[in-house]
Coordinates of C-alpha atoms and ligand atoms in Angstrom, one line a residue:
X491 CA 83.3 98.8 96.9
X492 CA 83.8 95.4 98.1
X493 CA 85.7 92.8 96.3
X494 CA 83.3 89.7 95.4
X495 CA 85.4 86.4 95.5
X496 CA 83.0 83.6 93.9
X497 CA 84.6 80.3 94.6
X498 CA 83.4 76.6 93.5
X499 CA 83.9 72.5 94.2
X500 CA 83.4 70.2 91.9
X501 CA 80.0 68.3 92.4
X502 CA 80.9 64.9 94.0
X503 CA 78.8 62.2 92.3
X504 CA 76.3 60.8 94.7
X505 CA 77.7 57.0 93.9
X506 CA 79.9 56.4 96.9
X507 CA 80.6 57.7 100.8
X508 CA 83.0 60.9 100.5
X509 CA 86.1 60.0 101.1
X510 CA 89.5 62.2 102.1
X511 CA 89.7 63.9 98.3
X512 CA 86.3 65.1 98.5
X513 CA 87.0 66.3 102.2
X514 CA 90.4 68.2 100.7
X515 CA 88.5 70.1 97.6
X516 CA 86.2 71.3 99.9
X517 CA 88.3 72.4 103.2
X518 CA 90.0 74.3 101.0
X519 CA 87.6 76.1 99.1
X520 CA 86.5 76.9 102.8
X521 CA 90.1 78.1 104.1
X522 CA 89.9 80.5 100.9
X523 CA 86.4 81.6 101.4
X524 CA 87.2 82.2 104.7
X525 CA 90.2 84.1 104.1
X526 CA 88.4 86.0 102.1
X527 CA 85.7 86.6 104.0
X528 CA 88.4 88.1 106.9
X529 CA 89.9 90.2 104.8
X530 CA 86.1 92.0 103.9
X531 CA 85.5 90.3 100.5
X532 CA 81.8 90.0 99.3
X533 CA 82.2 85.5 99.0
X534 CA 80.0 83.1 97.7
X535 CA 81.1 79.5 98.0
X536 CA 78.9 76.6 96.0
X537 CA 79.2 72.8 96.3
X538 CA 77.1 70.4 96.2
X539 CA 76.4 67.0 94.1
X540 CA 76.8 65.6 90.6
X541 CA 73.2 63.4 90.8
X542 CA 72.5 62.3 87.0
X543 CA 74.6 59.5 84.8
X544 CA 75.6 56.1 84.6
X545 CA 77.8 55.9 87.8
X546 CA 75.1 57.3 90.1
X547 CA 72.2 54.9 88.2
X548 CA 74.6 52.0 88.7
X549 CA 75.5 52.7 92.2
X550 CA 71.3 53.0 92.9
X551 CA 71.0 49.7 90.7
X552 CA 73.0 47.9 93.0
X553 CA 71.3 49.3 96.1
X554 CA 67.8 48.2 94.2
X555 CA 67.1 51.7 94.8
X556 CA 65.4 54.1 91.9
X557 CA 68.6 56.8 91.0
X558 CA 66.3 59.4 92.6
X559 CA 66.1 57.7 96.2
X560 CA 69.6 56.3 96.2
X561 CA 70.7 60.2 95.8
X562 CA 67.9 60.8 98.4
X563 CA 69.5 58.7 100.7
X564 CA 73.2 59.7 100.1
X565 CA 72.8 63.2 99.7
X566 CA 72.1 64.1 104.0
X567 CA 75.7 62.3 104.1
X568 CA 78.1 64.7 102.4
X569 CA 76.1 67.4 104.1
X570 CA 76.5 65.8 107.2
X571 CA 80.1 65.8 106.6
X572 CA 80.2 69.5 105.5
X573 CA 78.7 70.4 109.2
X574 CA 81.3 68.0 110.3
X575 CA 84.0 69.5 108.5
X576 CA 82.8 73.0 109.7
X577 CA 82.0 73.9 106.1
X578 CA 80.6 77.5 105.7
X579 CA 79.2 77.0 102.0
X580 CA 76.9 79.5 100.8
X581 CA 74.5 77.2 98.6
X582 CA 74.4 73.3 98.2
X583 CA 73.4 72.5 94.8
X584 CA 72.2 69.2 93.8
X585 CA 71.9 68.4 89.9
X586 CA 68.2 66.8 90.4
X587 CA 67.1 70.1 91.9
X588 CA 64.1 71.9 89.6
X589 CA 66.5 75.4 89.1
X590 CA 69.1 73.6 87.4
X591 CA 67.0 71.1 85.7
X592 CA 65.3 73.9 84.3
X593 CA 68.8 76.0 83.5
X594 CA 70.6 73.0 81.6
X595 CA 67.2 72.8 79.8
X596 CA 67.1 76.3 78.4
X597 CA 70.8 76.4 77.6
X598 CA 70.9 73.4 75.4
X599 CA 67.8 74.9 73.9
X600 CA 70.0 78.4 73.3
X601 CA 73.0 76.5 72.3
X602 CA 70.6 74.5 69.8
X603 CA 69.1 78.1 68.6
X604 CA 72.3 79.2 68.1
X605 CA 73.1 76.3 65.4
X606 CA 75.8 74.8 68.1
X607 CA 74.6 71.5 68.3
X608 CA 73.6 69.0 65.2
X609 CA 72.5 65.8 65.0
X610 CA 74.5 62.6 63.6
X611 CA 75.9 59.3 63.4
X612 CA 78.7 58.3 65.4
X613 CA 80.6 54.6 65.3
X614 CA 83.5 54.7 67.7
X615 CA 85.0 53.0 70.8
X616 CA 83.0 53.7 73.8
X617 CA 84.5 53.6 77.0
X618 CA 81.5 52.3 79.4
X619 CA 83.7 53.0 82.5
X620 CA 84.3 57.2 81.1
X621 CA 81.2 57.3 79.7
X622 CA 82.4 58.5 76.5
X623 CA 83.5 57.8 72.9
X624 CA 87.2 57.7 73.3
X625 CA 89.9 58.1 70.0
X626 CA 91.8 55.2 68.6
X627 CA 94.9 56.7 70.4
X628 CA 93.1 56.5 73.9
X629 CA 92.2 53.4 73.2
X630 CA 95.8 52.4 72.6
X631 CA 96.7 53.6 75.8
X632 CA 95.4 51.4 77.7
X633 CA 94.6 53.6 80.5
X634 CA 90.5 53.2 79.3
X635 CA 88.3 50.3 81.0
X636 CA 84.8 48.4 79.5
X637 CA 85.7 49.5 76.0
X638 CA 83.1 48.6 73.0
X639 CA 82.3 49.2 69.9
X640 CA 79.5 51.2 69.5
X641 CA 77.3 52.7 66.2
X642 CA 74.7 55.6 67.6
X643 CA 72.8 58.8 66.2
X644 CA 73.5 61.2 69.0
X645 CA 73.8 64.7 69.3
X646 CA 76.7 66.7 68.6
X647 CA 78.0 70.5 70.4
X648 CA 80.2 72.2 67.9
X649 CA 83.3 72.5 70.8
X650 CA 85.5 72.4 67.5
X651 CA 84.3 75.7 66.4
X652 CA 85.6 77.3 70.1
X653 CA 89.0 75.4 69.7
X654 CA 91.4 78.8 68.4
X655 CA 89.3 81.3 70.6
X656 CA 90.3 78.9 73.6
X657 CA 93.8 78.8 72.6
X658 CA 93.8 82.6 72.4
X659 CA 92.0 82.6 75.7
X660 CA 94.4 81.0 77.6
X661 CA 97.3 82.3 76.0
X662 CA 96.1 85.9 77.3
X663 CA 95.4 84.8 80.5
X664 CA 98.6 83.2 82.5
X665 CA 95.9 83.1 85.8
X666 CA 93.1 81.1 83.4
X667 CA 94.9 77.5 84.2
X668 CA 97.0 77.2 86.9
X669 CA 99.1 75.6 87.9
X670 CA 101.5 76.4 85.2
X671 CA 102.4 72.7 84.6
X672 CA 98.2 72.0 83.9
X673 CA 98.2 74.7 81.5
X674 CA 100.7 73.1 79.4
X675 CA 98.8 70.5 79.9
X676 CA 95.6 71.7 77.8
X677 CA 97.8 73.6 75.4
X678 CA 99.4 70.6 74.4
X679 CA 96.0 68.6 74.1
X680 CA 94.3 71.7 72.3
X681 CA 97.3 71.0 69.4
X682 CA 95.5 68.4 68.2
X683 CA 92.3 69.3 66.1
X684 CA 89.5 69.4 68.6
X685 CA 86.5 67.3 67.9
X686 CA 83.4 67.6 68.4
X687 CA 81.3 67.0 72.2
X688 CA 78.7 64.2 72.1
X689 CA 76.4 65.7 74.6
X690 CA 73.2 63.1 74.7
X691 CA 72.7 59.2 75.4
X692 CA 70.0 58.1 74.2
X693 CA 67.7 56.5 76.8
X694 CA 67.7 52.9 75.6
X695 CA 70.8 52.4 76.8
X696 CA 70.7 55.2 80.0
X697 CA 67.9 57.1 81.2
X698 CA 68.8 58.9 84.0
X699 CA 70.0 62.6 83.2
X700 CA 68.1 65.7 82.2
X701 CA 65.8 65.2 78.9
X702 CA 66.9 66.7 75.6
X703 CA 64.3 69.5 75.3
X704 CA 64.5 69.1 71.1
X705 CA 64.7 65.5 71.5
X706 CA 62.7 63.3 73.8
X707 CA 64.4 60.5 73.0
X708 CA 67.8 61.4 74.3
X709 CA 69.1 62.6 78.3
X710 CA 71.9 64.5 78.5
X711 CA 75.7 64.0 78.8
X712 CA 76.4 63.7 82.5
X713 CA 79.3 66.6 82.4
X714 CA 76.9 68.9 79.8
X715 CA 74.9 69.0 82.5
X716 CA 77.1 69.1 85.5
X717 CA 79.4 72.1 84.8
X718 CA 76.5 74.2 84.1
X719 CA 75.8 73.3 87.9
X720 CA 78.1 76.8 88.3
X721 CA 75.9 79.3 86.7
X722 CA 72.7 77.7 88.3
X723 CA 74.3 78.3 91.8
X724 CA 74.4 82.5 91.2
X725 CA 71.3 82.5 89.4
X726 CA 71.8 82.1 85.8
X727 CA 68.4 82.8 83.8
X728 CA 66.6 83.1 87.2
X729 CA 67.9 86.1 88.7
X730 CA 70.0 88.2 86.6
X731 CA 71.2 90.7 89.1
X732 CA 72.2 87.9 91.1
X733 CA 74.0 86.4 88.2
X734 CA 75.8 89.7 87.2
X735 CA 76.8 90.0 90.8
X736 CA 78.7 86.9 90.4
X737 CA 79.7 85.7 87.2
X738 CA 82.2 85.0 86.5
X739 CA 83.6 83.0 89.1
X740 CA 86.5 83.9 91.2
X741 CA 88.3 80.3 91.0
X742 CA 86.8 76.9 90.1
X743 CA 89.0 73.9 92.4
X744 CA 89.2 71.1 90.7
X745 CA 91.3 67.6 90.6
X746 CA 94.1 67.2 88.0
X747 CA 91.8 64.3 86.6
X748 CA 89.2 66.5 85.5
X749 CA 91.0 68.9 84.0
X750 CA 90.1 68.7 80.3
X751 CA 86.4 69.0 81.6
X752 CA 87.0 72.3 82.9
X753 CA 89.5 73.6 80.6
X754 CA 88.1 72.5 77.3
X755 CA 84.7 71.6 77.6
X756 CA 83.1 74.2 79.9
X757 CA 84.8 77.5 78.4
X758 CA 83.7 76.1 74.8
X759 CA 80.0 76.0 76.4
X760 CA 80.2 79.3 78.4
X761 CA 81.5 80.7 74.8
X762 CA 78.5 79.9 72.7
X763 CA 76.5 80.9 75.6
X764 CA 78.2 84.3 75.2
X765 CA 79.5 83.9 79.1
X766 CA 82.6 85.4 80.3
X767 CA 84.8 82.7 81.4
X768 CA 86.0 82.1 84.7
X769 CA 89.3 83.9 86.0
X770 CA 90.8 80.6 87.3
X771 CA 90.4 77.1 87.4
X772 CA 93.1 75.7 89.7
X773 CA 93.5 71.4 89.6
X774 CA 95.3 70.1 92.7
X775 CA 96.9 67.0 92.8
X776 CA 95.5 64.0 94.6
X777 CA 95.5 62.3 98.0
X778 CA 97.6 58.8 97.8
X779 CA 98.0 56.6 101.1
X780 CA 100.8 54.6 101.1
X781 CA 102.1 56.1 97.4
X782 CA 99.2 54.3 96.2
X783 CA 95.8 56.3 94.3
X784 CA 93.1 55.9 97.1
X785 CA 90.2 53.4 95.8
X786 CA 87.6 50.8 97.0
X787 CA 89.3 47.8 95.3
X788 CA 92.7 48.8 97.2
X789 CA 90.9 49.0 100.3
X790 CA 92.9 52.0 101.3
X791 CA 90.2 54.5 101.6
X792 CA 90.5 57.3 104.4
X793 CA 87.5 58.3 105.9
X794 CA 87.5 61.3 107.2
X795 CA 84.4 61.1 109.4
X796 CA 87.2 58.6 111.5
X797 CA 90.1 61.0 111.2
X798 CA 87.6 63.7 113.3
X799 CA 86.1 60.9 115.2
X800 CA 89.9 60.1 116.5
X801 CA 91.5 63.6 116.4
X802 CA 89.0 66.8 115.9
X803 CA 88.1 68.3 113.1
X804 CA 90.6 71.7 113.2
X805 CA 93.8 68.9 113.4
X806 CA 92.6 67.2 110.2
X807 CA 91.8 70.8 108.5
X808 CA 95.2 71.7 109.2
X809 CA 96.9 68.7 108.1
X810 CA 94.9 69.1 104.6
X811 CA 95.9 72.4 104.1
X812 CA 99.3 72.5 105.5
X813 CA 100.3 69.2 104.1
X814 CA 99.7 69.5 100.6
X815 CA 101.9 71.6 98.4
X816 CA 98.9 73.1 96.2
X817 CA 99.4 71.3 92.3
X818 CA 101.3 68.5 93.8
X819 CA 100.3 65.2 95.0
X820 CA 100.6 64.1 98.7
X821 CA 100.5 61.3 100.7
X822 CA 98.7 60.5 103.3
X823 CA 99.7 58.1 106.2
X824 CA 98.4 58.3 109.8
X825 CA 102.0 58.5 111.1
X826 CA 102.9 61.6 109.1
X827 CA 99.5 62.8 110.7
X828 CA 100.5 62.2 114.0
X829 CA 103.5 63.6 113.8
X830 CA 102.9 66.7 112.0
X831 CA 100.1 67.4 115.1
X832 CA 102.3 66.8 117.5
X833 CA 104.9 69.1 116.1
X834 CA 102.9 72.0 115.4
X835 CA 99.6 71.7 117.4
X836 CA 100.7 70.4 120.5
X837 CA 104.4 71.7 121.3
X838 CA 104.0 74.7 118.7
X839 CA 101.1 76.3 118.9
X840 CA 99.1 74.6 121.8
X841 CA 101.9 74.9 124.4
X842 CA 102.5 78.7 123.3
X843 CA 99.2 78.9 124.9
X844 CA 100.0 77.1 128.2
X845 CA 103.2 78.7 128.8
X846 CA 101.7 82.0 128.4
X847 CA 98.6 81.3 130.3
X848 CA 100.2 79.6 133.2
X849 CA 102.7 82.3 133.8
X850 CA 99.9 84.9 133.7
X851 CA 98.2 82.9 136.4
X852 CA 101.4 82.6 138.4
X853 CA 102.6 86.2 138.4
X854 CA 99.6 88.5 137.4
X855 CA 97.2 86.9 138.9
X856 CA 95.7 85.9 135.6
X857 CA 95.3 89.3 134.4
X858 CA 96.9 90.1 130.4
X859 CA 99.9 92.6 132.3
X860 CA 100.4 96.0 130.6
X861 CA 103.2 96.7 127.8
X862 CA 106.2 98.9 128.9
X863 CA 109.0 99.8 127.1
X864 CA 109.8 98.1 124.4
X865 CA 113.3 96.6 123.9
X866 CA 115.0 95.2 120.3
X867 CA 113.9 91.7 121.6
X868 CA 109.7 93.0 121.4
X869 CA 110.3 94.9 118.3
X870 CA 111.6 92.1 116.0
X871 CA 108.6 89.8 117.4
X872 CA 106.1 93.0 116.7
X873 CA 107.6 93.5 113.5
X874 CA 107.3 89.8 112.7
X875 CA 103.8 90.2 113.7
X876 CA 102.5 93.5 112.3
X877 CA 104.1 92.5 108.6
X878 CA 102.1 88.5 108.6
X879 CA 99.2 90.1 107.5
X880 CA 100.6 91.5 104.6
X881 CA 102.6 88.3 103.4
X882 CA 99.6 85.8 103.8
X883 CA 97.6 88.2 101.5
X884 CA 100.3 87.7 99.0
X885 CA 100.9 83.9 99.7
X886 CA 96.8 83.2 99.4
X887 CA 96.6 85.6 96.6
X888 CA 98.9 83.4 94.9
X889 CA 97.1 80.1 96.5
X890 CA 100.1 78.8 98.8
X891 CA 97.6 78.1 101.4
X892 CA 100.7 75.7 102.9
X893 CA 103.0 78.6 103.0
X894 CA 100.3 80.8 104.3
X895 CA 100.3 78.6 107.7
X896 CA 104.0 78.5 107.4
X897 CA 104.0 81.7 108.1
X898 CA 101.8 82.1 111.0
X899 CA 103.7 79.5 112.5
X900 CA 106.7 80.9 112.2
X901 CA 105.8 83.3 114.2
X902 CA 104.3 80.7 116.9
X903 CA 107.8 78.8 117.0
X904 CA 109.5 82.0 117.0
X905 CA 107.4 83.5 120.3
X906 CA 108.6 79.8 122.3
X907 CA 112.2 80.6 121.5
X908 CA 111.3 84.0 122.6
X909 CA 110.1 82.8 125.8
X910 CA 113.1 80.5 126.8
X911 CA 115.1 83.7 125.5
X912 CA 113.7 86.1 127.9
X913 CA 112.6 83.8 130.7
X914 CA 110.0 85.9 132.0
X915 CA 109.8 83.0 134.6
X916 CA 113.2 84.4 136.2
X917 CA 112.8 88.1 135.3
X918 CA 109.6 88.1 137.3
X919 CA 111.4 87.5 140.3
X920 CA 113.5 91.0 140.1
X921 CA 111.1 93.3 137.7
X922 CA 107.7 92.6 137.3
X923 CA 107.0 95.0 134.9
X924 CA 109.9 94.1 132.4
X925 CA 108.1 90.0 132.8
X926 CA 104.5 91.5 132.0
X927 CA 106.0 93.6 129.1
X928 CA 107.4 89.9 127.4
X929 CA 103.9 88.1 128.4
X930 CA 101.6 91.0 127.2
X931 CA 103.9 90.3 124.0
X932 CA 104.0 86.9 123.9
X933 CA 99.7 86.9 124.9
X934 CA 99.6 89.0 121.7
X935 CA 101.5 87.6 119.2
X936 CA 99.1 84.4 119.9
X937 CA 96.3 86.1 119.7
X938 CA 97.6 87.7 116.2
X939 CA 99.1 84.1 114.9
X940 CA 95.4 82.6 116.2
X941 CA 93.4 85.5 114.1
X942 CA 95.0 84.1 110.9
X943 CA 94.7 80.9 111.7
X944 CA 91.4 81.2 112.0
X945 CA 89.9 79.9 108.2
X946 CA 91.9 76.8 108.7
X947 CA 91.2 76.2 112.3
X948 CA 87.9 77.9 113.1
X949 CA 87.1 75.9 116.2
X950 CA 90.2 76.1 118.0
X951 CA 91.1 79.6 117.6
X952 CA 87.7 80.4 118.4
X953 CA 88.5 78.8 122.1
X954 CA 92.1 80.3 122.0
X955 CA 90.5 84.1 121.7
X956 CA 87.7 82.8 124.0
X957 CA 90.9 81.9 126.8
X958 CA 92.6 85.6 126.0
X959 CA 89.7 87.5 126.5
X960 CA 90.1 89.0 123.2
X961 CA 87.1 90.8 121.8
X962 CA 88.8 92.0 118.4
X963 CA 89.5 89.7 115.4
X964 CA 91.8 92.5 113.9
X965 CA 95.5 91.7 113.5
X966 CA 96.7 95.2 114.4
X967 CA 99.4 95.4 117.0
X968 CA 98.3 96.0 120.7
X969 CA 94.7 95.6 120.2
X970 CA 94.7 92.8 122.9
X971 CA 93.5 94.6 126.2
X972 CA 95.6 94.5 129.0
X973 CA 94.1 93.6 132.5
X974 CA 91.4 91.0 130.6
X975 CA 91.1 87.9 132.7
X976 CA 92.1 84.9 130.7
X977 CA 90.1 81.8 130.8
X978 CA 90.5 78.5 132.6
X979 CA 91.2 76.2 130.2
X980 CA 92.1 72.5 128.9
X981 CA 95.3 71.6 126.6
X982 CA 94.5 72.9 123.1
X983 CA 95.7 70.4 121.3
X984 CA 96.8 67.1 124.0
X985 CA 99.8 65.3 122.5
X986 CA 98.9 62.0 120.7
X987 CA 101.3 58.9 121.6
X988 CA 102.8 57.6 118.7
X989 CA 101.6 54.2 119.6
X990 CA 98.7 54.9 118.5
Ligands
MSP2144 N1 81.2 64.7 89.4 C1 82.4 65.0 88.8 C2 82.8 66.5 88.9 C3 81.8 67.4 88.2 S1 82.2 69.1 88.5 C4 81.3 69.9 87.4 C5 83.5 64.2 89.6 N2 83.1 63.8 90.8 S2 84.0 62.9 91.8 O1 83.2 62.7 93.0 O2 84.4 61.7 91.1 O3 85.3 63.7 92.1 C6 85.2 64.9 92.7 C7 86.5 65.5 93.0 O4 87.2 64.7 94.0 C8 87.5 65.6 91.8 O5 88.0 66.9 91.7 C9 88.6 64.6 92.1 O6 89.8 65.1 91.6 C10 88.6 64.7 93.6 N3 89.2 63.5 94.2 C11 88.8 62.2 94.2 N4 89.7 61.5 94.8 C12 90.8 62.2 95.2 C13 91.9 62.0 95.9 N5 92.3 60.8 96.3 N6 92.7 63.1 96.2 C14 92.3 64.4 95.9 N7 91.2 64.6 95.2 C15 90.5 63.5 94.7 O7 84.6 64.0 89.1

């Protein structure tokens, strides 16, 4: 039987362009779905858009757009960037969409039946910009915008009632929270006694979210709503063998700021629903340019639709995923960009290419020559090869997607030191078959390194095997067929001036 890998994004809210952090979430939940996918896994991969709440009415407010057009109108722009991006998502969904509408509906009405949720009055400091009541020690923090008083009758989920269960919970499971540091995180937030989840706003003072179906007066809480966006995607009270097939999910990615979200308030829900929870939910750090958190007022937003404007879109996939250590924060500057393509796409990878083509067409007529014997020099690079796969399972089992590429190109630098080792260039002047035995393994170790690059770089690698004639996608030794014409072809990756 297959294994079923069910990964998620967070929903973007629809208040803004998507910007580099939103581009990162989902490349990666690609590069793993894609992993996956080459390795035979049974994947489904959701995105999609967080549509209801204050930040998405205020964002339509200032357009003079109703909430419903300004997501309307947004909404073809992240999917435009997911095509861009080279995305392969299974589903899109969007919060404003009848299924889940319909799903957060019947759950707060089963989480009501199930005596979870009460009604009461609440007097507290309300943080406009959070959209939540926030304690008096959050408030001394500082760290809270818009903050006012604020005396309401709301409605109440009993996430208290959860809190030990969740402790237990995560205690059990070492995979449940990672990384390790995030996991401390919540444990040492879940010390304090856990209150209570407000989960409506009553529509006198905001009116766009999903109605209360036991209270007509009241929407509900934006996140309520939004995190049940990852049952709705596999089917959740719609299609049940759907749902079984996929629940629980695989991994949910998340950023570090939305952690207690995810770790506190969604497995509290899923538990009075009588859900399993997911296996992993995984909060990477953030994107900074210039050391500085990316936002509007700084005016140091990256776009990324300009980055694949400028560069391609398989250079700025890469530089996501090999850049960022997975948990930590990175920063992003074009320089570092530059130089990081330069050094591995261009004089790495992309000249590993040229070299190898070029001599083909010089001294085999641009024919892949056939293997003879094998010296020490071919076995290392075969071992090298043949034991990649193995490693990268390990590496993307245990989410080092950065070391994952390391890897592979590792092997890349270590096929051009191979090359000026060996000089096929000279050899192929006295023994022409001892020269096609180092090309047919230099020709193959590129088409093995461009195999697993593949779910980072899908457009690229796709023209690399295209120029090797290589009809396989398997990373066994030798499958590459010798006496396959290679394909003209331009620079992979042309080096970018640093000028620039
Ligand atoms: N709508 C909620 C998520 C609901 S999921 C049930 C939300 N949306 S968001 O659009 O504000 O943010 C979505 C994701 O983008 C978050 O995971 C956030 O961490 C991530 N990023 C936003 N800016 C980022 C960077 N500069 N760097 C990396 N990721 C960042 O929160």
């Amino acid at each position: 039987m297959k294994n079923k890998f069910y990964v998620t994004t967070p929903i973007y809210y629809v208040n803004d362009k998507p910007h580099i952090g939103h581009a990162y979430t989902t490349i990666l939940a690609d590069v793993l779905a894609r992993f996956h996918r080459a390795s035979g896994d049974d994947v489904f991969f959701l995105t999609g858009l967080d549509e209801h709440g204050q930040k998405v009415q205020q964002a339509a407010e200032a357009r003079q757009m109703t909430s419903q057009a300004h997501c309307d109108d947004l909404a073809p722009r992240f999917l435009h960037l997911w095509e861009k991006l080279e995305i392969q998502h299974d589903d899109f969904i969007r919060t404003t969409q009848p299924r889940h509408v319909r799903v957060v509906q019947e759950t707060l009405q089963k989480v009501y039946d199930a005596g979870d949720v009460y009604e009461d009055e609440y007097e507290g400091w309300y943080s406009v910009s959070e959209e939540r009541f926030i304690t008096a020690t959050e408030k001394e923090s500082g760290e809270f915008r818009d903050i006012k008083q604020l005396k309401e009758k709301n409605w109440f989920f009993r996430m208290s009632k959860y809190q030990q269960r969740l402790i237990d919970h995560i205690n059990d499971n070492p995979e449940f929270i990672q990384p390790v540091h995030r996991r401390n995180e919540v444990l040492g937030f879940l010390r304090q006694p856990l209150g209570d989840l407000c989960i409506s706003r009553p529509k006198s003072r905001m009116s766009w979210g999903i109605e209360l179906p036991f209270d007509t007066e009241y929407v509900t809480y934006v996140w309520f709503d939004a995190l049940l966006n990852y049952v709705t995607g596999p089917g959740y009270l719609a299609d049940e063998t759907l749902f079984q097939k996929w629940w629980p999910a695989s991994i949910h990615l998340i950023g570090k700021d939305i952690l207690t979200t995810h770790s506190v308030y969604w497995p509290t829900m899923l538990f009075s629903l009588g859900l399993p929870l997911p296996k992993t939910i995984f909060a990477h750090g953030w994107w900074l340019t210039g050391d500085a958190k990316m936002s509007k007022s700084l005016g140091n937003i990256v776009n990324p639709l300009d980055l694949i404007d400028e560069y391609g879109v398989d250079p700025v996939r890469y530089y996501l995923m090999r850049e960022m250590v997975l948990g930590q924060d990175s920063n992003f500057t074009e320089a570092s960009f530059i130089k990081r393509y330069n050094s591995d796409l261009a004089n790495d990878f992309g000249n590993l290419l040229n070299r190898v083509s070029g001599l083909i067409g010089k001294y085999f007529d641009g024919c892949v020559p056939a293997p003879q014997e094998e010296t020490p020099a071919e076995q290392e690079v075969r071992q090298c090869a043949e034991s990649l796969d193995g490693r990268k399972h390990e590496l993307i089992q245990e989410l080092k997607v950065h070391e994952a590429i390391e890897e592979t190109l590792a092997l890349v630098r270590k096929m051009n030191k191979y090359l000026e080792s060996q000089a096929p260039w000279k050899v192929a002047k006295e023994d022409l078959g001892r020269a096609g035995t180092i090309l047919y393994t230099a020709c193959e170790a590129l088409r093995i390194s461009a195999v697993h690059l593949e779910p980072v770089m899908p457009a690229k690698t796709k023209i690399l095997l295209e120029v090797l004639g290589a009809e396989t996608t398997g990373v066994k030794w030798g499958e590459l067929q010798s006496g396959t014409k290679l394909k003209a072809h331009e620079a992979l990756f042309p080096r970018v001036e640093i000028e620039k």
